[in-house]
Amino acid sequence: MDQAIVTIAAYTEPVYCNFYLKHRYNSNINKPENPNFNQWRSGKLVILSYIRSGRNILLFVPLVTALMLLMSCVATTPEKKEPPVKREKQELVFPPPPEVPRYHFEGMLFSNVQVEAVEAGKESYWKKLLTGEEENNSKTKGLAKPYDVVACQGRVFVSDTVARLVYLFDFERQRFVEIGTKEPGDLRKPLGLNTDGDCNLYVADVTKNKIMIYNKNGEYISSLNVAGKFQRMSHLAVTADGSKIFIVDTGGVGSDEHLIRVFDVRTGDHLYDIGTRGEKEGMFNLPKDIEIGPDGNLYVVDSGNFRIQVMGQDGTFIRSFGTIGSRPGQFTRPKGIAIDQNTGIIYVVDTAFGNFQIFNQETQLMMHIGTRGNAFAPGVYMLPAGIDVDEDGRIYIVDQFFRKVDIYRPVELPASTGAIGRKITGTTPAE
């Protein structure tokens, strides 16, 4: 008989059916804000009294019919729903208002989903990434511990020391490539990355003691054996024609080999060294990164001396900028460097500050982007490392702790233009 009552209720008001199931025989319940409640409740109690008293079922039929007619005659006013308010997506800009913005935050890279279509039309990307469902694990591949990044003509290469690979985010061909999985081009511990004018990739593998060279599609070309020549190989820079390579030896506490070693890429010959350990001009203390500017000069992150040194390719000292401190324009733990080949603008990562500072060609501070924090959010960094800028002026910065690469776009560059314009998917938590 309970089933009969529920069936009757379903014909009148579904809410009463649910109410009955949840609060069966409870007369002390709060009344719902529906004018039909008293009629429903009184009818229910009468019906229950017939059931409990065991009266003839024939008396139950007309009572049910009368109750259904009564409930159908009572009009209910449907709720008026307001149309949803469409809110425009606010772009994150740097510096924030009221300052004049110079850069837009454009997105994040942290898995193959940003460049590949993964079962489009089914669950959202965030479910794929966060639930850990087995059916998606084989399809979603995220960064484990990214170290460096380099971008060239719509291709973004990211080294990963835990995965022992370099990942290629190929926006031009909308594919995700794992570089270093097969011999002889396999990788053990890839750190610094750079490219030449043809987008060939050069990887400093500190475990194999080799510079591994691949074409722009991630296919192995050759390697440069540098075994026995480095204490702590870290980063590298290569000339546009791919003929000469500059490799950083960070050295150690008990070593004087804090320097730059220069090699002929084609022959593998060790040509000469630049610098030695010290504090004077042209000397280094724990050098971390190196880049070649549009002027052809070397820009070296002299981390232990808290400065950037600018030198000719022959090792001639030109100038330096930066001092130790926590004020804008100073450094505490400088690590990565990138230079815009069109404008000469210099970008320097400072791990202690959790940001990167931006200097013009005259090495004058323009601004900084980022803040140190433990929240996974755009512009927040805990262990920022490598940085690069592509031919369109987009900036790419690695954070090892959050396992991501943040991307920024100059305000003068329309979002739909450039090598990766409008091609990134699922790049922010809001998407």
CSV table of N, CA and C in Angstrom, one decimal, residues 255-395:
chain,number,residue,atom,x,y,z
A,255,SER,N,85.7,23.5,-6.0
A,255,SER,CA,86.2,23.5,-7.3
A,255,SER,C,86.4,25.0,-7.8
A,256,ASP,N,87.5,25.2,-8.6
A,256,ASP,CA,87.8,26.5,-9.2
A,256,ASP,C,87.2,26.5,-10.6
A,257,GLU,N,86.6,25.4,-11.1
A,257,GLU,CA,86.1,25.4,-12.5
A,257,GLU,C,84.7,25.9,-12.5
A,258,HIS,N,84.5,27.2,-12.3
A,258,HIS,CA,83.3,27.9,-12.4
A,258,HIS,C,83.4,28.7,-13.7
A,259,LEU,N,83.0,28.1,-14.8
A,259,LEU,CA,83.4,28.7,-16.1
A,259,LEU,C,82.5,28.3,-17.2
A,260,ILE,N,82.8,28.8,-18.4
A,260,ILE,CA,82.1,28.5,-19.6
A,260,ILE,C,83.1,27.8,-20.6
A,261,ARG,N,82.7,26.6,-21.0
A,261,ARG,CA,83.6,25.8,-22.0
A,261,ARG,C,82.9,25.9,-23.4
A,262,VAL,N,83.8,26.2,-24.4
A,262,VAL,CA,83.3,26.4,-25.7
A,262,VAL,C,83.8,25.3,-26.6
A,263,PHE,N,82.8,24.7,-27.4
A,263,PHE,CA,83.1,23.6,-28.3
A,263,PHE,C,82.7,23.9,-29.7
A,264,ASP,N,83.4,23.3,-30.7
A,264,ASP,CA,82.9,23.2,-32.1
A,264,ASP,C,81.9,22.1,-32.2
A,265,VAL,N,80.7,22.4,-32.6
A,265,VAL,CA,79.7,21.4,-32.6
A,265,VAL,C,79.9,20.3,-33.7
A,266,ARG,N,80.5,20.8,-34.8
A,266,ARG,CA,80.7,19.8,-35.9
A,266,ARG,C,81.8,18.8,-35.7
A,267,THR,N,82.9,19.3,-35.1
A,267,THR,CA,84.0,18.4,-34.9
A,267,THR,C,84.1,17.9,-33.5
A,268,GLY,N,83.4,18.5,-32.5
A,268,GLY,CA,83.4,18.1,-31.1
A,268,GLY,C,84.7,18.6,-30.4
A,269,ASP,N,85.5,19.4,-31.1
A,269,ASP,CA,86.7,19.9,-30.4
A,269,ASP,C,86.4,21.0,-29.3
A,270,HIS,N,87.2,20.9,-28.2
A,270,HIS,CA,87.1,21.8,-27.2
A,270,HIS,C,88.0,23.0,-27.6
A,271,LEU,N,87.4,24.2,-27.8
A,271,LEU,CA,88.0,25.3,-28.4
A,271,LEU,C,88.8,26.2,-27.3
A,272,TYR,N,88.0,26.6,-26.3
A,272,TYR,CA,88.6,27.4,-25.2
A,272,TYR,C,87.7,27.6,-24.1
A,273,ASP,N,88.1,28.2,-23.0
A,273,ASP,CA,87.3,28.4,-21.8
A,273,ASP,C,87.2,29.9,-21.5
A,274,ILE,N,86.1,30.2,-20.9
A,274,ILE,CA,85.8,31.6,-20.5
A,274,ILE,C,85.7,31.7,-19.0
A,275,GLY,N,86.5,32.5,-18.3
A,275,GLY,CA,86.4,32.7,-16.9
A,275,GLY,C,87.0,31.7,-16.0
A,276,THR,N,87.0,32.0,-14.7
A,276,THR,CA,87.4,31.1,-13.6
A,276,THR,C,86.7,31.6,-12.4
A,277,ARG,N,87.0,30.9,-11.3
A,277,ARG,CA,86.2,31.2,-10.1
A,277,ARG,C,86.8,32.5,-9.4
A,278,GLY,N,85.8,33.4,-9.0
A,278,GLY,CA,86.3,34.7,-8.4
A,278,GLY,C,85.1,35.7,-8.4
A,279,GLU,N,85.5,36.9,-7.9
A,279,GLU,CA,84.5,38.0,-7.8
A,279,GLU,C,84.7,39.1,-8.8
A,280,LYS,N,85.9,39.1,-9.4
A,280,LYS,CA,86.3,40.2,-10.3
A,280,LYS,C,85.5,40.1,-11.6
A,281,GLU,N,85.6,41.2,-12.4
A,281,GLU,CA,85.0,41.2,-13.7
A,281,GLU,C,85.5,40.1,-14.6
A,282,GLY,N,84.6,39.4,-15.2
A,282,GLY,CA,85.0,38.2,-16.0
A,282,GLY,C,85.2,36.9,-15.3
A,283,MET,N,85.0,37.0,-14.0
A,283,MET,CA,85.1,35.7,-13.2
A,283,MET,C,83.7,35.3,-12.7
A,284,PHE,N,83.6,34.1,-12.3
A,284,PHE,CA,82.3,33.6,-11.9
A,284,PHE,C,82.3,32.9,-10.6
A,285,ASN,N,81.1,32.8,-10.0
A,285,ASN,CA,80.9,32.1,-8.8
A,285,ASN,C,79.5,31.4,-8.9
A,286,LEU,N,79.6,30.1,-9.2
A,286,LEU,CA,78.4,29.3,-9.4
A,286,LEU,C,77.5,29.9,-10.5
A,287,PRO,N,78.1,29.9,-11.7
A,287,PRO,CA,77.3,30.4,-12.9
A,287,PRO,C,76.1,29.4,-13.1
A,288,LYS,N,75.0,29.8,-13.5
A,288,LYS,CA,73.8,29.0,-13.7
A,288,LYS,C,73.3,28.9,-15.1
A,289,ASP,N,73.2,29.9,-15.8
A,289,ASP,CA,72.6,29.9,-17.1
A,289,ASP,C,73.3,30.9,-18.1
A,290,ILE,N,73.1,30.7,-19.3
A,290,ILE,CA,73.7,31.5,-20.4
A,290,ILE,C,72.8,31.7,-21.5
A,291,GLU,N,72.9,32.9,-22.2
A,291,GLU,CA,72.1,33.1,-23.4
A,291,GLU,C,72.9,34.0,-24.3
A,292,ILE,N,72.6,33.9,-25.6
A,292,ILE,CA,73.3,34.8,-26.6
A,292,ILE,C,72.2,35.9,-27.0
A,293,GLY,N,72.6,37.1,-26.9
A,293,GLY,CA,71.7,38.2,-27.2
A,293,GLY,C,71.7,38.6,-28.7
A,294,PRO,N,70.8,39.4,-29.1
A,294,PRO,CA,70.8,39.8,-30.5
A,294,PRO,C,72.0,40.6,-30.9
A,295,ASP,N,72.8,41.1,-29.9
A,295,ASP,CA,74.0,41.7,-30.2
A,295,ASP,C,75.2,40.8,-30.4
A,296,GLY,N,74.9,39.5,-30.2
A,296,GLY,CA,75.9,38.4,-30.3
A,296,GLY,C,76.7,38.2,-29.1
A,297,ASN,N,76.5,39.0,-28.0
A,297,ASN,CA,77.2,38.8,-26.8
A,297,ASN,C,76.6,37.7,-25.9
A,298,LEU,N,77.4,37.2,-25.0
A,298,LEU,CA,77.0,36.3,-24.0
A,298,LEU,C,76.4,37.0,-22.7
A,299,TYR,N,75.3,36.5,-22.2
A,299,TYR,CA,74.7,37.0,-21.0
A,299,TYR,C,74.7,35.8,-20.0
A,300,VAL,N,75.5,35.9,-18.9
A,300,VAL,CA,75.7,34.8,-18.0
A,300,VAL,C,75.2,35.1,-16.7
A,301,VAL,N,74.4,34.2,-16.1
A,301,VAL,CA,73.8,34.3,-14.8
A,301,VAL,C,74.9,33.9,-13.8
A,302,ASP,N,75.6,34.9,-13.2
A,302,ASP,CA,76.6,34.7,-12.2
A,302,ASP,C,76.0,34.6,-10.8
A,303,SER,N,75.4,33.5,-10.5
A,303,SER,CA,74.5,33.4,-9.4
A,303,SER,C,75.2,33.7,-8.1
A,304,GLY,N,76.4,33.2,-7.8
A,304,GLY,CA,77.0,33.4,-6.5
A,304,GLY,C,77.5,34.8,-6.3
A,305,ASN,N,77.6,35.6,-7.4
A,305,ASN,CA,78.0,37.0,-7.3
A,305,ASN,C,76.8,37.9,-7.5
A,306,PHE,N,75.6,37.3,-7.6
A,306,PHE,CA,74.4,38.1,-7.7
A,306,PHE,C,74.3,39.1,-8.8
A,307,ARG,N,74.7,38.7,-10.0
A,307,ARG,CA,74.8,39.6,-11.1
A,307,ARG,C,74.6,38.9,-12.4
A,308,ILE,N,74.4,39.7,-13.5
A,308,ILE,CA,74.4,39.2,-14.8
A,308,ILE,C,75.7,39.8,-15.5
A,309,GLN,N,76.5,39.0,-16.1
A,309,GLN,CA,77.7,39.5,-16.8
A,309,GLN,C,77.5,39.4,-18.3
A,310,VAL,N,77.8,40.4,-19.0
A,310,VAL,CA,77.8,40.5,-20.4
A,310,VAL,C,79.2,40.4,-21.0
A,311,MET,N,79.4,39.5,-21.9
A,311,MET,CA,80.8,39.3,-22.4
A,311,MET,C,80.7,39.0,-23.9
A,312,GLY,N,81.8,39.2,-24.6
A,312,GLY,CA,81.9,38.8,-26.0
A,312,GLY,C,82.1,37.3,-26.1
A,313,GLN,N,81.9,36.8,-27.2
A,313,GLN,CA,82.0,35.4,-27.4
A,313,GLN,C,83.4,34.9,-27.2
A,314,ASP,N,84.4,35.8,-27.3
A,314,ASP,CA,85.8,35.4,-27.0
A,314,ASP,C,86.1,35.5,-25.5
A,315,GLY,N,85.1,35.9,-24.7
A,315,GLY,CA,85.4,36.0,-23.3
A,315,GLY,C,85.7,37.4,-22.8
A,316,THR,N,85.7,38.4,-23.6
A,316,THR,CA,86.0,39.8,-23.2
A,316,THR,C,84.9,40.4,-22.4
A,317,PHE,N,85.2,40.9,-21.2
A,317,PHE,CA,84.2,41.4,-20.3
A,317,PHE,C,83.7,42.8,-20.9
A,318,ILE,N,82.4,42.9,-20.9
A,318,ILE,CA,81.7,44.2,-21.4
A,318,ILE,C,81.1,45.0,-20.3
A,319,ARG,N,80.2,44.4,-19.6
A,319,ARG,CA,79.6,45.0,-18.4
A,319,ARG,C,78.8,44.0,-17.6
A,320,SER,N,78.3,44.5,-16.4
A,320,SER,CA,77.5,43.6,-15.6
A,320,SER,C,76.4,44.5,-14.9
A,321,PHE,N,75.4,43.8,-14.5
A,321,PHE,CA,74.3,44.5,-13.7
A,321,PHE,C,73.8,43.6,-12.7
A,322,GLY,N,73.3,44.3,-11.6
A,322,GLY,CA,72.7,43.5,-10.5
A,322,GLY,C,73.6,43.5,-9.3
A,323,THR,N,73.1,43.5,-8.1
A,323,THR,CA,73.8,43.4,-6.9
A,323,THR,C,72.9,42.5,-5.9
A,324,ILE,N,73.5,42.1,-4.8
A,324,ILE,CA,72.8,41.3,-3.8
A,324,ILE,C,71.8,42.2,-3.1
A,325,GLY,N,70.6,41.7,-2.9
A,325,GLY,CA,69.6,42.5,-2.1
A,325,GLY,C,68.2,42.0,-2.5
A,326,SER,N,67.2,42.6,-1.8
A,326,SER,CA,65.8,42.2,-2.0
A,326,SER,C,65.0,43.4,-2.7
A,327,ARG,N,65.7,44.4,-3.1
A,327,ARG,CA,64.9,45.5,-3.8
A,327,ARG,C,64.8,45.2,-5.3
A,328,PRO,N,63.9,45.9,-5.9
A,328,PRO,CA,63.7,45.7,-7.4
A,328,PRO,C,65.0,46.0,-8.1
A,329,GLY,N,65.4,45.1,-9.0
A,329,GLY,CA,66.6,45.2,-9.8
A,329,GLY,C,67.8,44.5,-9.1
A,330,GLN,N,67.6,44.1,-7.9
A,330,GLN,CA,68.7,43.3,-7.2
A,330,GLN,C,68.4,41.8,-7.3
A,331,PHE,N,69.3,41.0,-6.9
A,331,PHE,CA,69.2,39.5,-7.0
A,331,PHE,C,69.5,38.9,-5.6
A,332,THR,N,68.8,37.7,-5.4
A,332,THR,CA,69.2,36.9,-4.2
A,332,THR,C,69.6,35.5,-4.7
A,333,ARG,N,68.8,34.9,-5.6
A,333,ARG,CA,69.1,33.6,-6.1
A,333,ARG,C,68.7,33.6,-7.6
A,334,PRO,N,69.5,34.4,-8.4
A,334,PRO,CA,69.2,34.4,-9.9
A,334,PRO,C,69.5,33.0,-10.5
A,335,LYS,N,68.7,32.6,-11.4
A,335,LYS,CA,68.8,31.3,-11.9
A,335,LYS,C,68.7,31.2,-13.4
A,336,GLY,N,67.6,31.6,-14.0
A,336,GLY,CA,67.4,31.5,-15.5
A,336,GLY,C,67.4,32.8,-16.2
A,337,ILE,N,67.7,32.8,-17.5
A,337,ILE,CA,67.8,34.0,-18.2
A,337,ILE,C,67.3,33.7,-19.7
A,338,ALA,N,66.6,34.8,-20.2
A,338,ALA,CA,66.2,34.7,-21.6
A,338,ALA,C,66.3,36.1,-22.2
A,339,ILE,N,66.5,36.2,-23.5
A,339,ILE,CA,66.6,37.5,-24.2
A,339,ILE,C,65.7,37.5,-25.4
A,340,ASP,N,64.9,38.5,-25.6
A,340,ASP,CA,64.1,38.7,-26.8
A,340,ASP,C,65.1,39.1,-27.9
A,341,GLN,N,65.1,38.3,-29.0
A,341,GLN,CA,66.0,38.5,-30.1
A,341,GLN,C,65.6,39.6,-31.0
A,342,ASN,N,64.4,40.1,-30.8
A,342,ASN,CA,63.9,41.3,-31.6
A,342,ASN,C,64.1,42.6,-30.8
A,343,THR,N,63.8,42.6,-29.5
A,343,THR,CA,63.9,43.9,-28.8
A,343,THR,C,65.1,44.0,-27.9
A,344,GLY,N,65.7,42.9,-27.6
A,344,GLY,CA,66.9,42.9,-26.6
A,344,GLY,C,66.5,42.9,-25.2
A,345,ILE,N,65.2,42.8,-24.9
A,345,ILE,CA,64.7,42.8,-23.5
A,345,ILE,C,65.2,41.6,-22.8
A,346,ILE,N,65.6,41.7,-21.5
A,346,ILE,CA,66.2,40.6,-20.8
A,346,ILE,C,65.3,40.2,-19.7
A,347,TYR,N,65.1,38.9,-19.5
A,347,TYR,CA,64.3,38.3,-18.5
A,347,TYR,C,65.1,37.5,-17.6
A,348,VAL,N,65.1,37.7,-16.2
A,348,VAL,CA,65.9,37.0,-15.3
A,348,VAL,C,65.1,36.4,-14.2
A,349,VAL,N,65.1,35.1,-14.0
A,349,VAL,CA,64.4,34.4,-12.9
A,349,VAL,C,65.2,34.5,-11.6
A,350,ASP,N,64.5,34.8,-10.5
A,350,ASP,CA,65.1,34.8,-9.2
A,350,ASP,C,64.2,33.8,-8.3
A,351,THR,N,64.8,32.7,-8.0
A,351,THR,CA,64.1,31.7,-7.2
A,351,THR,C,63.6,32.1,-5.9
A,352,ALA,N,64.5,33.0,-5.2
A,352,ALA,CA,64.1,33.4,-3.9
A,352,ALA,C,62.9,34.4,-3.9
A,353,PHE,N,62.8,35.2,-4.9
A,353,PHE,CA,61.7,36.1,-5.0
A,353,PHE,C,60.5,35.5,-5.6
A,354,GLY,N,60.6,34.4,-6.3
A,354,GLY,CA,59.5,33.7,-6.9
A,354,GLY,C,58.9,34.5,-8.1
A,355,ASN,N,59.9,35.2,-8.8
A,355,ASN,CA,59.4,36.0,-10.0
A,355,ASN,C,60.5,36.0,-11.0
A,356,PHE,N,60.2,36.8,-12.1
A,356,PHE,CA,61.3,37.1,-13.1
A,356,PHE,C,61.2,38.6,-13.3
A,357,GLN,N,62.4,39.2,-13.3
A,357,GLN,CA,62.5,40.7,-13.5
A,357,GLN,C,62.8,40.9,-15.0
A,358,ILE,N,62.3,42.1,-15.5
A,358,ILE,CA,62.5,42.4,-16.9
A,358,ILE,C,63.3,43.7,-17.0
A,359,PHE,N,64.4,43.6,-17.8
A,359,PHE,CA,65.3,44.7,-18.0
A,359,PHE,C,65.3,45.1,-19.5
A,360,ASN,N,65.5,46.4,-19.8
A,360,ASN,CA,65.6,46.8,-21.2
A,360,ASN,C,67.0,46.6,-21.7
A,361,GLN,N,67.3,47.0,-22.9
A,361,GLN,CA,68.6,46.8,-23.6
A,361,GLN,C,69.7,47.4,-22.8
A,362,GLU,N,69.4,48.5,-22.1
A,362,GLU,CA,70.4,49.2,-21.3
A,362,GLU,C,70.5,48.7,-19.9
A,363,THR,N,69.9,47.5,-19.7
A,363,THR,CA,69.9,46.8,-18.4
A,363,THR,C,69.2,47.6,-17.3
A,364,GLN,N,68.3,48.5,-17.7
A,364,GLN,CA,67.5,49.2,-16.7
A,364,GLN,C,66.2,48.4,-16.4
A,365,LEU,N,65.9,48.3,-15.1
A,365,LEU,CA,64.7,47.5,-14.7
A,365,LEU,C,63.4,48.2,-15.2
A,366,MET,N,62.6,47.3,-15.8
A,366,MET,CA,61.3,47.8,-16.3
A,366,MET,C,60.1,47.4,-15.4
A,367,MET,N,60.1,46.1,-14.9
A,367,MET,CA,59.1,45.6,-14.1
A,367,MET,C,59.4,44.2,-13.7
A,368,HIS,N,58.6,43.6,-12.9
A,368,HIS,CA,58.7,42.2,-12.5
A,368,HIS,C,57.4,41.5,-12.6
A,369,ILE,N,57.3,40.2,-12.8
A,369,ILE,CA,56.1,39.4,-12.9
A,369,ILE,C,56.3,38.2,-12.0
A,370,GLY,N,55.2,38.0,-11.1
A,370,GLY,CA,55.2,36.8,-10.3
A,370,GLY,C,55.4,37.2,-8.8
A,371,THR,N,55.0,36.2,-8.0
A,371,THR,CA,55.1,36.3,-6.5
A,371,THR,C,55.4,35.0,-6.0
A,372,ARG,N,56.1,34.9,-4.9
A,372,ARG,CA,56.3,33.6,-4.2
A,372,ARG,C,55.1,33.2,-3.4
A,373,GLY,N,54.7,31.9,-3.5
A,373,GLY,CA,53.5,31.4,-2.8
A,373,GLY,C,53.4,29.9,-3.0
A,374,ASN,N,52.4,29.4,-2.2
A,374,ASN,CA,52.2,27.9,-2.2
A,374,ASN,C,50.8,27.6,-2.9
A,375,ALA,N,50.3,28.5,-3.6
A,375,ALA,CA,49.0,28.3,-4.3
A,375,ALA,C,49.2,28.0,-5.7
A,376,PHE,N,48.5,27.0,-6.3
A,376,PHE,CA,48.6,26.7,-7.7
A,376,PHE,C,47.8,27.8,-8.4
A,377,ALA,N,48.4,28.8,-8.9
A,377,ALA,CA,47.7,29.9,-9.6
A,377,ALA,C,48.6,30.6,-10.6
A,378,PRO,N,48.0,31.3,-11.5
A,378,PRO,CA,48.8,32.0,-12.5
A,378,PRO,C,49.7,33.0,-11.8
A,379,GLY,N,51.0,33.1,-12.2
A,379,GLY,CA,51.9,34.1,-11.6
A,379,GLY,C,52.4,33.8,-10.2
A,380,VAL,N,52.1,32.6,-9.7
A,380,VAL,CA,52.6,32.3,-8.4
A,380,VAL,C,53.6,31.2,-8.5
A,381,TYR,N,54.8,31.4,-7.9
A,381,TYR,CA,55.9,30.4,-8.1
A,381,TYR,C,56.5,30.0,-6.7
A,382,MET,N,56.9,28.8,-6.6
A,382,MET,CA,57.6,28.3,-5.5
A,382,MET,C,59.1,28.0,-5.8
A,383,LEU,N,59.3,27.3,-7.0
A,383,LEU,CA,60.6,27.0,-7.4
A,383,LEU,C,60.8,27.3,-8.9
A,384,PRO,N,60.7,28.6,-9.3
A,384,PRO,CA,60.9,28.9,-10.7
A,384,PRO,C,62.3,28.6,-11.2
A,385,ALA,N,62.4,28.2,-12.4
A,385,ALA,CA,63.7,27.7,-12.9
A,385,ALA,C,64.0,28.3,-14.3
A,386,GLY,N,63.8,27.5,-15.4
A,386,GLY,CA,64.1,28.0,-16.7
A,386,GLY,C,63.1,29.0,-17.2
A,387,ILE,N,63.6,29.8,-18.2
A,387,ILE,CA,62.7,30.8,-18.8
A,387,ILE,C,63.1,31.0,-20.3
A,388,ASP,N,62.2,31.3,-21.2
A,388,ASP,CA,62.5,31.6,-22.6
A,388,ASP,C,61.5,32.5,-23.1
A,389,VAL,N,61.9,33.2,-24.2
A,389,VAL,CA,60.9,34.0,-25.0
A,389,VAL,C,61.0,33.7,-26.4
A,390,ASP,N,59.9,33.6,-27.1
A,390,ASP,CA,59.9,33.1,-28.5
A,390,ASP,C,59.9,34.3,-29.4
A,391,GLU,N,59.9,34.1,-30.7
A,391,GLU,CA,60.1,35.1,-31.7
A,391,GLU,C,58.9,36.1,-31.7
A,392,ASP,N,57.8,35.8,-31.1
A,392,ASP,CA,56.6,36.7,-31.0
A,392,ASP,C,56.6,37.5,-29.8
A,393,GLY,N,57.5,37.2,-28.8
A,393,GLY,CA,57.6,37.9,-27.6
A,393,GLY,C,56.9,37.3,-26.4
A,394,ARG,N,56.3,36.1,-26.7
A,394,ARG,CA,55.7,35.3,-25.6
A,394,ARG,C,56.7,34.8,-24.6
A,395,ILE,N,56.4,34.8,-23.3
A,395,ILE,CA,57.4,34.4,-22.3
A,395,ILE,C,56.9,33.1,-21.7
